[in-house]
Coordinates of C-alpha atoms in Angstrom, one line a residue:
Chain A
M1 CA 151.7 -21.5 38.4
D2 CA 152.6 -24.3 36.0
S3 CA 152.0 -22.3 32.9
L4 CA 154.0 -19.3 34.0
E5 CA 157.7 -19.1 33.5
K6 CA 160.0 -19.0 36.5
P7 CA 162.3 -15.9 36.9
T8 CA 165.7 -16.9 35.6
L9 CA 167.6 -13.8 34.7
F10 CA 171.1 -14.6 35.9
G11 CA 169.5 -16.0 39.0
I12 CA 168.3 -12.6 40.0
S13 CA 164.7 -12.4 41.2
P14 CA 162.3 -9.8 39.7
K15 CA 162.1 -8.1 43.1
Q16 CA 165.9 -7.7 43.2
L17 CA 166.0 -6.4 39.6
L18 CA 163.3 -3.9 40.5
M19 CA 165.2 -2.9 43.6
G20 CA 168.3 -2.5 41.4
G21 CA 166.3 -0.2 39.1
V22 CA 165.1 1.9 42.0
L23 CA 168.7 2.3 43.3
T24 CA 169.9 3.2 39.8
A25 CA 167.1 5.8 39.5
F26 CA 168.1 7.4 42.9
A27 CA 171.8 7.4 41.8
L28 CA 170.9 9.2 38.6
L29 CA 168.8 11.7 40.5
A30 CA 171.7 12.2 42.9
V31 CA 174.1 12.9 40.1
L32 CA 171.7 15.4 38.5
S33 CA 171.2 17.2 41.8
W34 CA 175.0 17.3 42.4
Q35 CA 175.5 18.7 38.8
Y36 CA 172.7 21.3 39.5
F37 CA 174.4 22.6 42.6
V38 CA 177.9 22.5 41.0
A39 CA 176.6 24.5 38.1
L40 CA 174.8 26.9 40.4
Q41 CA 178.1 27.6 42.2
N42 CA 180.6 27.5 39.4
D43 CA 178.7 28.8 36.5
I44 CA 179.4 25.9 34.1
D45 CA 178.7 26.4 30.4
A46 CA 174.9 26.4 30.1
F47 CA 175.0 24.4 26.9
W48 CA 176.9 21.4 28.4
D49 CA 174.9 21.7 31.6
G50 CA 171.8 21.2 29.5
Q51 CA 173.3 18.4 27.5
F52 CA 174.3 16.5 30.6
F53 CA 170.7 16.7 31.8
N54 CA 169.4 15.6 28.4
Y55 CA 171.7 12.6 28.3
I56 CA 170.7 11.5 31.8
T57 CA 167.0 11.9 31.0
L58 CA 167.4 9.7 27.9
V59 CA 168.2 6.7 30.1
P60 CA 164.9 6.6 32.0
A61 CA 162.9 7.7 28.9
L62 CA 164.2 4.7 27.0
G63 CA 163.6 2.4 30.0
A64 CA 160.0 3.5 30.4
A65 CA 159.3 3.0 26.6
L66 CA 160.9 -0.4 26.7
A67 CA 159.1 -1.5 29.9
G68 CA 155.8 -0.2 28.3
S69 CA 156.4 -2.4 25.3
L70 CA 157.2 -5.4 27.4
V71 CA 153.9 -4.9 29.3
T72 CA 151.9 -4.5 26.1
R73 CA 153.4 -7.8 24.8
Q74 CA 151.9 -9.7 27.7
F75 CA 148.4 -9.1 26.3
T76 CA 146.6 -10.5 23.2
K77 CA 145.3 -7.9 20.7
G78 CA 141.6 -8.5 21.6
E79 CA 142.1 -7.7 25.3
R80 CA 141.2 -4.3 26.6
P81 CA 144.4 -3.7 28.5
Y82 CA 146.4 -4.3 25.3
R83 CA 145.0 -1.1 23.8
I84 CA 145.6 0.8 27.1
W85 CA 149.2 -0.2 27.4
M86 CA 149.9 0.0 23.7
A87 CA 148.8 3.6 23.7
F88 CA 150.9 4.2 26.9
S89 CA 154.1 2.7 25.5
L90 CA 153.5 4.5 22.2
G91 CA 153.3 7.8 24.1
M92 CA 156.6 6.9 25.9
W93 CA 158.3 6.1 22.6
F94 CA 157.2 9.4 21.1
W95 CA 158.6 11.2 24.1
F96 CA 161.8 9.2 23.9
V97 CA 162.2 10.3 20.2
G98 CA 161.3 13.8 21.4
E99 CA 164.2 13.7 23.9
I100 CA 166.6 12.6 21.1
S101 CA 165.4 15.3 18.8
V102 CA 166.1 17.9 21.6
I103 CA 169.7 16.7 21.8
V104 CA 170.1 16.6 18.0
F105 CA 168.7 20.1 17.6
D106 CA 170.9 21.4 20.4
F107 CA 173.9 20.3 18.3
F108 CA 172.4 21.3 15.0
P109 CA 170.2 24.4 15.6
S110 CA 170.1 25.0 11.8
G111 CA 168.0 21.8 11.5
I112 CA 165.1 23.5 13.1
V113 CA 162.4 24.0 10.4
S114 CA 160.5 26.8 12.0
P115 CA 161.2 28.7 15.2
D116 CA 157.5 28.7 16.0
F117 CA 156.8 25.0 15.7
Q118 CA 159.7 22.5 16.0
L119 CA 159.9 18.9 15.2
V120 CA 160.2 18.1 18.9
D121 CA 156.7 19.6 19.4
V122 CA 155.3 17.0 17.0
F123 CA 156.8 14.2 19.2
W124 CA 155.7 15.9 22.4
L125 CA 152.1 16.3 21.1
L126 CA 151.9 12.8 19.7
G127 CA 153.1 11.5 23.0
Y128 CA 150.4 13.6 24.8
F129 CA 147.7 12.3 22.6
S130 CA 148.8 8.7 23.0
L131 CA 149.1 8.9 26.7
G132 CA 145.7 10.8 26.8
L133 CA 144.1 7.9 24.9
S134 CA 145.7 5.4 27.3
L135 CA 144.4 7.4 30.3
T136 CA 140.9 7.6 28.9
L137 CA 140.7 3.9 28.0
Q138 CA 142.0 3.0 31.5
L139 CA 139.5 5.3 33.2
F140 CA 136.6 4.0 31.2
S141 CA 137.7 0.4 31.7
A142 CA 137.6 1.0 35.5
Y143 CA 134.1 2.4 35.2
G144 CA 132.9 -0.3 32.8
V145 CA 132.1 2.2 30.0
Q146 CA 132.0 0.7 26.5
Q147 CA 135.2 1.2 24.6
R148 CA 133.6 3.0 21.6
R149 CA 131.8 5.4 23.9
G150 CA 135.1 6.0 25.7
L151 CA 136.8 6.8 22.3
Y152 CA 134.1 9.4 21.5
I153 CA 134.6 11.1 24.9
Y154 CA 138.4 11.1 24.2
V155 CA 137.9 12.8 20.8
G156 CA 135.7 15.3 22.6
M157 CA 138.4 16.0 25.1
V158 CA 141.0 16.5 22.4
V159 CA 138.7 19.0 20.6
F160 CA 138.0 20.7 23.9
A161 CA 141.8 21.0 24.6
V162 CA 142.4 22.5 21.1
L163 CA 139.5 24.9 21.4
L164 CA 140.6 26.0 24.9
A165 CA 144.2 26.5 23.8
S166 CA 142.9 28.6 20.8
L167 CA 140.7 30.7 23.0
L168 CA 143.6 31.4 25.4
T169 CA 145.8 32.2 22.4
E170 CA 143.3 34.8 21.2
I171 CA 143.1 36.3 24.7
V172 CA 147.0 36.5 25.0
R173 CA 147.2 38.0 21.5
K174 CA 144.8 40.7 22.4
G175 CA 147.2 41.7 25.2
E176 CA 149.5 42.8 22.3
S177 CA 151.9 39.8 22.5
E178 CA 154.7 39.9 19.9
D179 CA 154.7 36.1 19.5
S180 CA 153.1 34.4 16.5
W181 CA 149.7 32.8 16.8
S182 CA 151.1 29.2 16.2
F183 CA 153.9 29.7 18.8
L184 CA 151.4 30.9 21.4
F185 CA 149.0 28.2 20.5
V186 CA 151.5 25.4 21.0
T187 CA 152.9 27.0 24.1
L188 CA 149.4 27.2 25.6
L189 CA 148.4 23.8 24.4
Y190 CA 151.0 22.1 26.7
P191 CA 149.6 23.4 30.0
V192 CA 146.1 22.7 28.8
L193 CA 147.1 19.1 28.0
D194 CA 149.0 18.9 31.3
V195 CA 146.0 19.9 33.3
L196 CA 143.8 17.3 31.5
A197 CA 146.4 14.5 31.6
G198 CA 147.6 15.3 35.1
G199 CA 144.0 15.6 36.4
T200 CA 142.9 12.3 34.8
A201 CA 146.1 10.6 36.2
I202 CA 145.3 11.9 39.7
W203 CA 141.7 10.7 39.3
L204 CA 143.0 7.3 38.3
S205 CA 145.4 7.2 41.1
L206 CA 142.7 8.0 43.6
L207 CA 140.5 5.4 42.0
F208 CA 143.2 2.6 42.1
G209 CA 144.6 3.8 45.5
R210 CA 147.8 1.9 46.2
G211 CA 147.0 -0.8 43.6
R212 CA 150.0 -1.7 41.5
W213 CA 148.1 -1.5 38.3
S214 CA 147.9 2.3 38.2
R215 CA 151.4 3.2 39.4
P216 CA 152.7 4.0 35.9
W217 CA 150.2 6.9 35.9
W218 CA 152.1 8.4 38.9
G219 CA 154.8 9.3 36.3
L220 CA 152.3 11.5 34.5
I221 CA 151.4 13.3 37.7
L222 CA 155.1 14.2 38.1
F223 CA 155.2 15.4 34.4
A224 CA 152.3 17.7 35.2
I225 CA 154.2 19.1 38.2
T226 CA 157.3 19.8 36.0
D227 CA 155.2 21.4 33.3
A228 CA 153.3 23.5 35.9
I229 CA 156.5 25.0 37.0
D230 CA 157.5 25.7 33.4
A231 CA 154.1 27.3 32.8
F232 CA 154.6 29.4 35.9
Y233 CA 158.0 30.5 34.6
W234 CA 156.7 31.2 31.1
S235 CA 153.7 33.2 32.3
G236 CA 156.1 35.5 34.2
G237 CA 155.5 34.0 37.7
Y238 CA 159.2 34.0 38.5
D239 CA 159.1 37.8 38.6
L240 CA 156.8 37.5 41.7
V241 CA 159.0 35.2 43.7
S242 CA 162.4 35.5 45.3
A243 CA 165.6 34.2 43.8
A244 CA 165.8 31.4 46.4
A245 CA 162.2 30.3 45.5
Q246 CA 163.2 30.4 41.8
N247 CA 166.1 28.1 42.5
T248 CA 163.9 25.8 44.5
L249 CA 161.4 25.6 41.7
D250 CA 164.2 25.0 39.1
F251 CA 165.5 22.2 41.2
I252 CA 162.1 20.6 41.7
S253 CA 161.5 20.8 38.0
L254 CA 165.0 19.4 37.2
V255 CA 164.4 16.4 39.5
T256 CA 160.8 15.6 38.8
Y257 CA 161.2 15.6 35.0
P258 CA 163.5 12.5 34.8
A259 CA 161.8 11.1 38.0
S260 CA 158.6 11.0 36.0
Y261 CA 160.1 8.7 33.4
M262 CA 161.7 6.7 36.2
T263 CA 158.4 6.3 38.1
A264 CA 156.5 5.3 35.0
G265 CA 159.3 2.9 33.9
L266 CA 159.8 1.2 37.2
A267 CA 156.0 0.8 37.7
L268 CA 155.7 -0.7 34.2
L269 CA 158.6 -3.0 34.9
A270 CA 156.9 -4.2 38.1
N271 CA 153.7 -4.8 36.2
Y272 CA 155.6 -6.7 33.6
F273 CA 157.2 -9.0 36.2
I274 CA 153.7 -9.5 37.7
L275 CA 152.2 -10.4 34.4
R276 CA 155.0 -12.6 33.3
Y277 CA 155.8 -14.5 36.5
G278 CA 152.6 -14.1 38.5
M279 CA 152.9 -15.0 42.2
D280 CA 156.5 -16.1 41.6
S281 CA 157.5 -12.5 40.9
G282 CA 157.4 -11.9 44.6
L283 CA 155.6 -8.7 44.0
L284 CA 152.1 -10.0 44.8
K285 CA 152.0 -10.9 48.5
P286 CA 150.6 -14.4 48.7
V287 CA 148.0 -15.0 51.4
K288 CA 149.5 -17.1 54.2
K289 CA 149.1 -20.8 53.8
G290 CA 146.0 -21.9 55.7
G291 CA 144.8 -18.4 56.1
L292 CA 141.9 -18.9 53.6
A293 CA 139.8 -21.0 55.9
Q294 CA 140.8 -19.2 59.1
R295 CA 139.7 -15.9 57.7
G296 CA 136.4 -17.4 56.6
M297 CA 135.7 -18.6 60.1
E298 CA 136.4 -15.3 61.8
Chain B
M1 CA 111.9 -41.4 43.7
D2 CA 113.1 -44.6 42.0
Y3 CA 116.0 -46.6 43.2
P4 CA 118.7 -47.1 40.7
L5 CA 121.0 -44.7 42.7
S6 CA 123.8 -47.2 42.8
R7 CA 124.2 -46.6 39.1
L8 CA 125.5 -43.1 39.8
G9 CA 128.7 -44.5 41.4
I10 CA 131.2 -47.3 41.4
L11 CA 130.8 -50.4 43.5
V12 CA 133.6 -50.8 46.0
T13 CA 134.6 -54.5 46.0
D14 CA 137.6 -54.4 48.3
A15 CA 135.9 -53.0 51.4
P16 CA 134.8 -55.3 54.3
E17 CA 131.0 -55.5 54.6
K18 CA 131.0 -55.1 58.4
G19 CA 133.4 -52.1 58.3
A20 CA 131.6 -50.2 55.6
E21 CA 131.0 -47.1 57.6
R22 CA 134.6 -47.0 58.8
Y23 CA 135.8 -47.5 55.2
L24 CA 133.9 -44.4 54.0
R25 CA 134.8 -42.4 57.1
D26 CA 138.5 -43.2 57.0
A27 CA 138.9 -42.6 53.3
K28 CA 136.8 -39.4 53.6
K29 CA 134.8 -40.6 50.7
T30 CA 131.5 -39.5 49.3
G31 CA 129.3 -42.4 48.7
M32 CA 126.6 -44.6 50.1
I33 CA 126.1 -47.8 52.1
E34 CA 123.3 -49.8 50.7
K35 CA 121.5 -52.6 52.5
D36 CA 119.4 -54.7 50.1
F37 CA 116.9 -56.8 52.1
Q38 CA 116.1 -59.0 49.0
T39 CA 112.4 -58.1 49.5
G40 CA 112.4 -55.1 47.3
G41 CA 113.4 -52.8 50.2
Y42 CA 116.6 -50.9 50.5
A43 CA 118.2 -49.0 53.3
V44 CA 120.7 -46.4 52.3
M45 CA 123.1 -44.2 54.2
L46 CA 124.7 -41.3 52.3
F47 CA 128.1 -40.0 53.1
A48 CA 129.7 -36.6 52.2
G49 CA 133.4 -36.7 52.4
G50 CA 133.4 -39.4 55.0
V51 CA 130.6 -37.7 57.1
P52 CA 127.1 -39.3 57.3
A53 CA 124.7 -37.0 55.6
S54 CA 121.4 -38.8 55.5
A55 CA 119.8 -42.3 55.8
F56 CA 116.5 -43.6 54.5
F57 CA 114.6 -46.7 53.8
Q58 CA 112.9 -47.2 50.4
K59 CA 110.3 -49.7 49.4
D60 CA 107.7 -49.7 46.6
G61 CA 108.6 -46.1 45.8
I62 CA 107.9 -44.9 49.4
I63 CA 110.8 -43.3 51.2
Q64 CA 111.1 -43.2 54.9
S65 CA 113.8 -41.2 56.7
L66 CA 116.1 -43.0 59.2
S67 CA 118.4 -41.8 61.8
H68 CA 122.0 -42.8 61.8
S69 CA 121.5 -45.3 64.7
E70 CA 118.3 -46.7 63.1
F71 CA 120.3 -47.4 60.0
S72 CA 123.1 -49.0 61.9
A73 CA 120.7 -51.1 63.9
L74 CA 119.0 -52.6 60.8
S75 CA 119.7 -56.3 60.6
T76 CA 122.5 -57.4 58.4
N77 CA 121.6 -61.1 58.4
E78 CA 122.4 -63.5 55.6
A79 CA 119.4 -62.3 53.6
C80 CA 120.7 -58.7 53.6
K81 CA 123.3 -57.8 51.1
V82 CA 125.5 -54.8 52.0
R83 CA 127.3 -52.8 49.3
I84 CA 129.4 -49.7 49.3
I85 CA 129.1 -47.3 46.4
D86 CA 131.7 -44.7 45.8
M87 CA 130.1 -41.6 44.3
P88 CA 131.2 -38.2 43.0
D89 CA 130.3 -35.3 45.3
L90 CA 128.0 -34.1 42.6
A91 CA 126.0 -37.3 42.6
G92 CA 125.9 -37.3 46.4
R93 CA 124.5 -33.8 46.7
L94 CA 121.9 -34.4 43.9
V95 CA 120.8 -37.6 45.6
L96 CA 120.3 -35.8 48.9
L97 CA 118.4 -33.1 47.2
A98 CA 116.1 -35.6 45.5
L99 CA 115.5 -37.5 48.8
E100 CA 114.3 -34.3 50.4
S101 CA 112.1 -33.2 47.5
K102 CA 108.6 -34.0 46.4
R103 CA 107.7 -35.5 43.1
V104 CA 105.3 -33.1 41.3
F105 CA 105.3 -34.4 37.8
Q106 CA 106.0 -37.5 35.8
S107 CA 106.1 -38.0 32.0
A108 CA 107.4 -40.1 29.2
I109 CA 109.7 -38.4 26.7
R110 CA 109.4 -39.8 23.2
D111 CA 112.3 -38.1 21.5
I112 CA 114.7 -35.2 21.7
D113 CA 112.1 -32.6 20.5
D114 CA 109.8 -33.7 23.2
W115 CA 112.6 -33.2 25.8
R116 CA 113.5 -29.8 24.4
N117 CA 109.8 -28.7 24.5
H118 CA 109.8 -29.5 28.2
G119 CA 113.0 -27.5 28.6
E120 CA 111.4 -24.6 26.8
R121 CA 108.4 -24.7 29.1
W122 CA 110.6 -24.7 32.3
K123 CA 112.5 -21.8 30.8
Q124 CA 109.3 -19.8 30.2
E125 CA 108.0 -20.6 33.7
G126 CA 111.4 -19.9 35.3
W127 CA 110.9 -23.2 37.2
T128 CA 113.4 -24.4 39.7
G129 CA 113.6 -28.1 40.6
L130 CA 115.2 -31.4 40.1
I131 CA 114.7 -33.7 37.1
E132 CA 115.3 -37.4 37.3
I133 CA 115.7 -39.2 34.0
K134 CA 115.5 -42.9 33.5
S135 CA 115.7 -45.2 30.5
A136 CA 117.1 -48.6 29.8
E137 CA 120.5 -47.1 29.2
L138 CA 120.4 -43.8 31.0
Y139 CA 119.9 -42.8 34.5
G140 CA 120.6 -39.5 36.2
M141 CA 119.5 -36.2 37.6
T142 CA 119.9 -32.6 36.6
L143 CA 119.0 -29.4 38.4
V144 CA 116.9 -26.8 36.7
W145 CA 117.6 -23.4 38.1
R146 CA 115.4 -20.4 37.3
G147 CA 114.3 -22.3 34.1
R148 CA 117.7 -23.3 32.9
L149 CA 119.3 -26.7 32.9
Q150 CA 122.5 -26.6 35.0
N151 CA 125.3 -28.3 33.1
D152 CA 127.5 -28.3 36.2
D153 CA 124.8 -29.7 38.4
A154 CA 124.0 -32.9 36.7
I155 CA 125.1 -36.5 36.9
F156 CA 124.3 -39.3 34.5
S157 CA 125.0 -43.0 34.3
T158 CA 125.4 -43.9 30.6
P159 CA 126.7 -46.9 28.8
G160 CA 130.0 -44.9 28.5
G161 CA 130.3 -44.5 32.3
V162 CA 129.2 -41.8 34.7
I163 CA 129.2 -38.3 33.3
A164 CA 128.8 -35.0 35.1
D165 CA 127.6 -32.7 32.3
A166 CA 124.0 -32.1 31.4
S167 CA 125.0 -30.9 27.9
R168 CA 126.3 -34.3 26.9
F169 CA 123.7 -36.8 28.2
E170 CA 121.2 -35.9 25.4
S171 CA 123.5 -37.5 22.8
F172 CA 123.0 -40.9 24.4
G173 CA 119.4 -40.9 23.3
G174 CA 117.9 -44.3 24.1
F175 CA 114.3 -43.0 24.0
P176 CA 111.7 -43.3 25.4
W177 CA 112.8 -41.7 28.7
E178 CA 110.8 -41.5 31.9
I179 CA 111.2 -38.2 33.7
S180 CA 110.1 -37.1 37.1
A181 CA 110.2 -33.5 38.2
Y182 CA 110.8 -32.7 41.9
A183 CA 109.8 -29.5 43.7
L184 CA 112.5 -28.5 46.1
D185 CA 111.7 -27.9 49.8
E186 CA 112.9 -24.4 50.8
S187 CA 113.5 -25.5 54.4
D188 CA 115.7 -28.3 53.4
P189 CA 119.5 -27.8 54.0
A190 CA 120.3 -29.4 50.7
Y191 CA 118.2 -26.9 48.9
Q192 CA 119.7 -24.0 50.9
C193 CA 123.1 -25.2 49.9
A194 CA 122.1 -25.2 46.3
L195 CA 120.6 -21.7 46.6
L196 CA 123.8 -20.4 48.2
R197 CA 126.0 -22.2 45.7
H198 CA 124.2 -20.6 42.7
A199 CA 124.3 -17.2 44.2
V200 CA 128.0 -17.5 45.0
I201 CA 128.9 -18.9 41.6
N202 CA 127.0 -16.2 39.8
W203 CA 128.7 -13.4 41.8
M204 CA 132.2 -14.9 41.7
S205 CA 132.0 -15.5 38.0
A206 CA 130.8 -11.9 37.4
I207 CA 133.7 -10.7 39.6
L208 CA 136.3 -12.7 37.7
A209 CA 134.9 -11.7 34.3
R210 CA 135.0 -8.0 35.2
Y211 CA 138.5 -8.3 36.7
R212 CA 139.7 -9.9 33.5
E213 CA 138.2 -7.1 31.5
M214 CA 140.2 -4.7 33.6
V215 CA 143.6 -6.4 33.9
G216 CA 143.6 -9.1 31.2
N217 CA 143.9 -12.8 31.1
K218 CA 147.3 -13.3 32.6
L219 CA 146.6 -11.5 35.8
L220 CA 143.3 -13.2 36.1
E221 CA 145.0 -16.6 35.6
T222 CA 147.5 -15.7 38.3
M223 CA 144.7 -14.9 40.7
E224 CA 142.8 -18.0 39.9
Q225 CA 145.8 -20.2 40.3
E226 CA 146.6 -18.7 43.6
L227 CA 143.1 -19.1 44.8
N228 CA 143.0 -22.8 43.6
R229 CA 146.3 -23.3 45.5
Q230 CA 144.7 -21.9 48.7
I231 CA 141.6 -24.1 48.2
R232 CA 143.5 -27.3 47.8
P233 CA 144.5 -28.0 51.4
W234 CA 140.9 -27.8 52.5
N235 CA 139.8 -30.4 50.0
W236 CA 136.9 -28.3 48.7
K237 CA 136.0 -29.3 45.2
I238 CA 135.8 -25.7 44.1
E239 CA 137.8 -24.5 41.2
L240 CA 138.3 -21.2 39.4
G241 CA 139.3 -21.0 35.8
Q242 CA 138.8 -18.8 32.8
A243 CA 136.6 -16.4 34.8
V244 CA 134.2 -19.2 35.9
M245 CA 133.8 -20.7 39.3
T246 CA 132.8 -24.4 39.5
D247 CA 131.7 -26.0 42.7
A248 CA 131.3 -29.7 42.8
H249 CA 131.7 -30.0 46.6
F250 CA 129.1 -31.8 48.6
F251 CA 128.4 -29.6 51.6
I252 CA 125.8 -31.1 53.9
F253 CA 124.9 -27.9 55.7
P254 CA 124.8 -24.3 54.3
Q255 CA 126.8 -23.1 57.2
E256 CA 129.8 -25.2 56.0
A257 CA 129.4 -23.8 52.5
E258 CA 129.2 -20.3 53.9
V259 CA 132.5 -20.6 55.7
A260 CA 134.2 -21.8 52.5
Y261 CA 132.7 -19.1 50.3
R262 CA 133.4 -16.4 52.8
A263 CA 137.1 -17.4 52.9
L264 CA 137.2 -17.5 49.1
F265 CA 135.7 -14.1 48.7
M266 CA 138.1 -12.7 51.3
S267 CA 141.2 -14.0 49.5
T268 CA 139.8 -12.8 46.2
G269 CA 139.3 -9.3 47.6
M270 CA 142.8 -9.3 49.1
L271 CA 144.5 -10.4 45.8
M272 CA 142.5 -7.8 43.8
D273 CA 143.4 -5.1 46.4
I274 CA 147.1 -5.6 45.6
V275 CA 146.6 -5.1 41.9
I276 CA 143.8 -2.7 41.4
G277 CA 143.6 -1.1 44.9
S278 CA 141.0 -1.3 47.5
S279 CA 138.6 1.4 46.3
L280 CA 138.4 -0.1 42.8
T281 CA 138.1 -3.6 44.2
Q282 CA 135.2 -2.3 46.4
R283 CA 133.7 -0.7 43.3
L284 CA 134.0 -3.9 41.2
L285 CA 132.5 -6.1 44.0
K286 CA 129.6 -3.7 44.4
E287 CA 129.0 -3.3 40.7
T288 CA 128.8 -7.1 40.1
F289 CA 126.8 -7.6 43.3
D290 CA 124.2 -5.1 42.3
Q291 CA 123.7 -6.9 38.9
L292 CA 122.8 -10.2 40.6
H293 CA 119.3 -11.7 40.7
P294 CA 117.3 -10.0 43.6
D295 CA 116.9 -13.4 45.3
D296 CA 120.7 -13.9 45.2
I297 CA 121.3 -10.4 46.6
N298 CA 118.8 -11.0 49.5
L299 CA 120.4 -14.4 50.4
L300 CA 124.0 -13.2 50.2
S301 CA 123.1 -10.0 52.2
S302 CA 121.4 -12.1 54.9
L303 CA 124.6 -14.0 55.4
R304 CA 126.8 -10.8 55.2
L305 CA 128.4 -12.1 52.1
I306 CA 128.5 -8.5 50.8
P307 CA 131.0 -6.3 49.0
A308 CA 131.9 -4.3 52.1
A309 CA 133.1 -7.5 53.8
F310 CA 135.7 -8.4 51.2
S311 CA 137.8 -5.3 50.6
E312 CA 139.7 -3.2 53.0

């Protein structure tokens, strides 16, 4: 361990820092839940209710983007994981800027260029494509597929997503929808990307099992859950369920959205500590002294 | 086999002649006790980490195996000179391998091109055996494994000292050389140790390289350092670094080596489990195992050194 730095941040160990992050995350989620139930009972101004949620979400979104960048910096440019985590942190930064633009346009609605396709969509979509690239590179790294071949497959997946969203748009438009083609296309592109990203993230999580390396992807699975609820709402599913079920779905969506950033951010932070401090991070359980030979003789 | 073996080590001058065995045992040294009868005959007992490995008597190029008690009983009168030679493990295990092998070929090497031509021929034939090289300035041995000179399985005495690297000895030149090729005996434990060692090194190095590809250099370094830390108390001269395993330990019996390798693979599997999860660890182990030479796969499988044994 001589070449690795010892943890020295105000004498707090990485494990304690991480625990502090987990507790902060739970505290933020508790505040959000409390706000949700207060708003439900007291009918607080919807605008400020939304802003409160946006501000709180900004914290884990920034944390995840920063943690992603810290992880990326632990690799040299030629290494395969560098590209994986660069794409991942880039995706997180796009989504963080997206979160900011949501707040900005809530205050200045006149700044919206087009009602069909907003600036925030650009950031969301760029975020999706970056995270998708990261997912694909990670998956193919696990299977030992050559990087170039992996990129071709990724491009194929993007084309597939666009074609599928276009096809669905045409189908919905034939149902005499009043919405514009571009609005419907973007709206439908999100669930398509969610299914692809969420599905790949689940695949990776199953592949890595409980391994620490894949835990940032758990955040994407939570994003997919949030977006699935939104898609259910958008497609008129709420008309089919009771008010209580609607409230439950709203609550799940409200909690899982910031929780997805928190999960990704904390998992990235743990990976950063492991990369920077190695066994000294306390996050990799060392095999008991003397256990090596004993196990061999069993 | 010729007898300039003492050139592969360092003469111990401060050890008592009568307590030679005890000296090597207590210090857990690898080396040899040499009894020179001043008649052209030598009796030699080889030690691996303080444990007697083999004893033999050599005269006029003829080698006769001795038991431990026969060696001890050999007269040490005034005419007999006793010396203790401290040797690297690498030298010890190559000497033992040479002692148990049969000379099949002898030739004079005129220059470097001549030497390289021989190397090319062994490569084409995929020959496995031991090469002994002798000249006025150079003496040593190197293993040829499946046609390739093994840089990590070589020991040479040169004017600059003893070196353990087959890639460097060529530069000492000093032609002509006299070389002898030895065919290895498959039933010999020293050969079985070498066979196992090469299979394990190939597999472990493939595992480390694949793991690095997946998680990068830093995590690989962390794992290698942790494994090296765990190896240290057992005094095995095995080291992992930059996705390569080197094993310079002198195991007398393959069973001893198997215990060490099994423990090493188990710890490797456990550390990888924590980072990339058990199913991916299993996959990585299997993928690299399947790419090994069929002989390596057969040997490792027969000892149950298989992917399923090293990941939960």
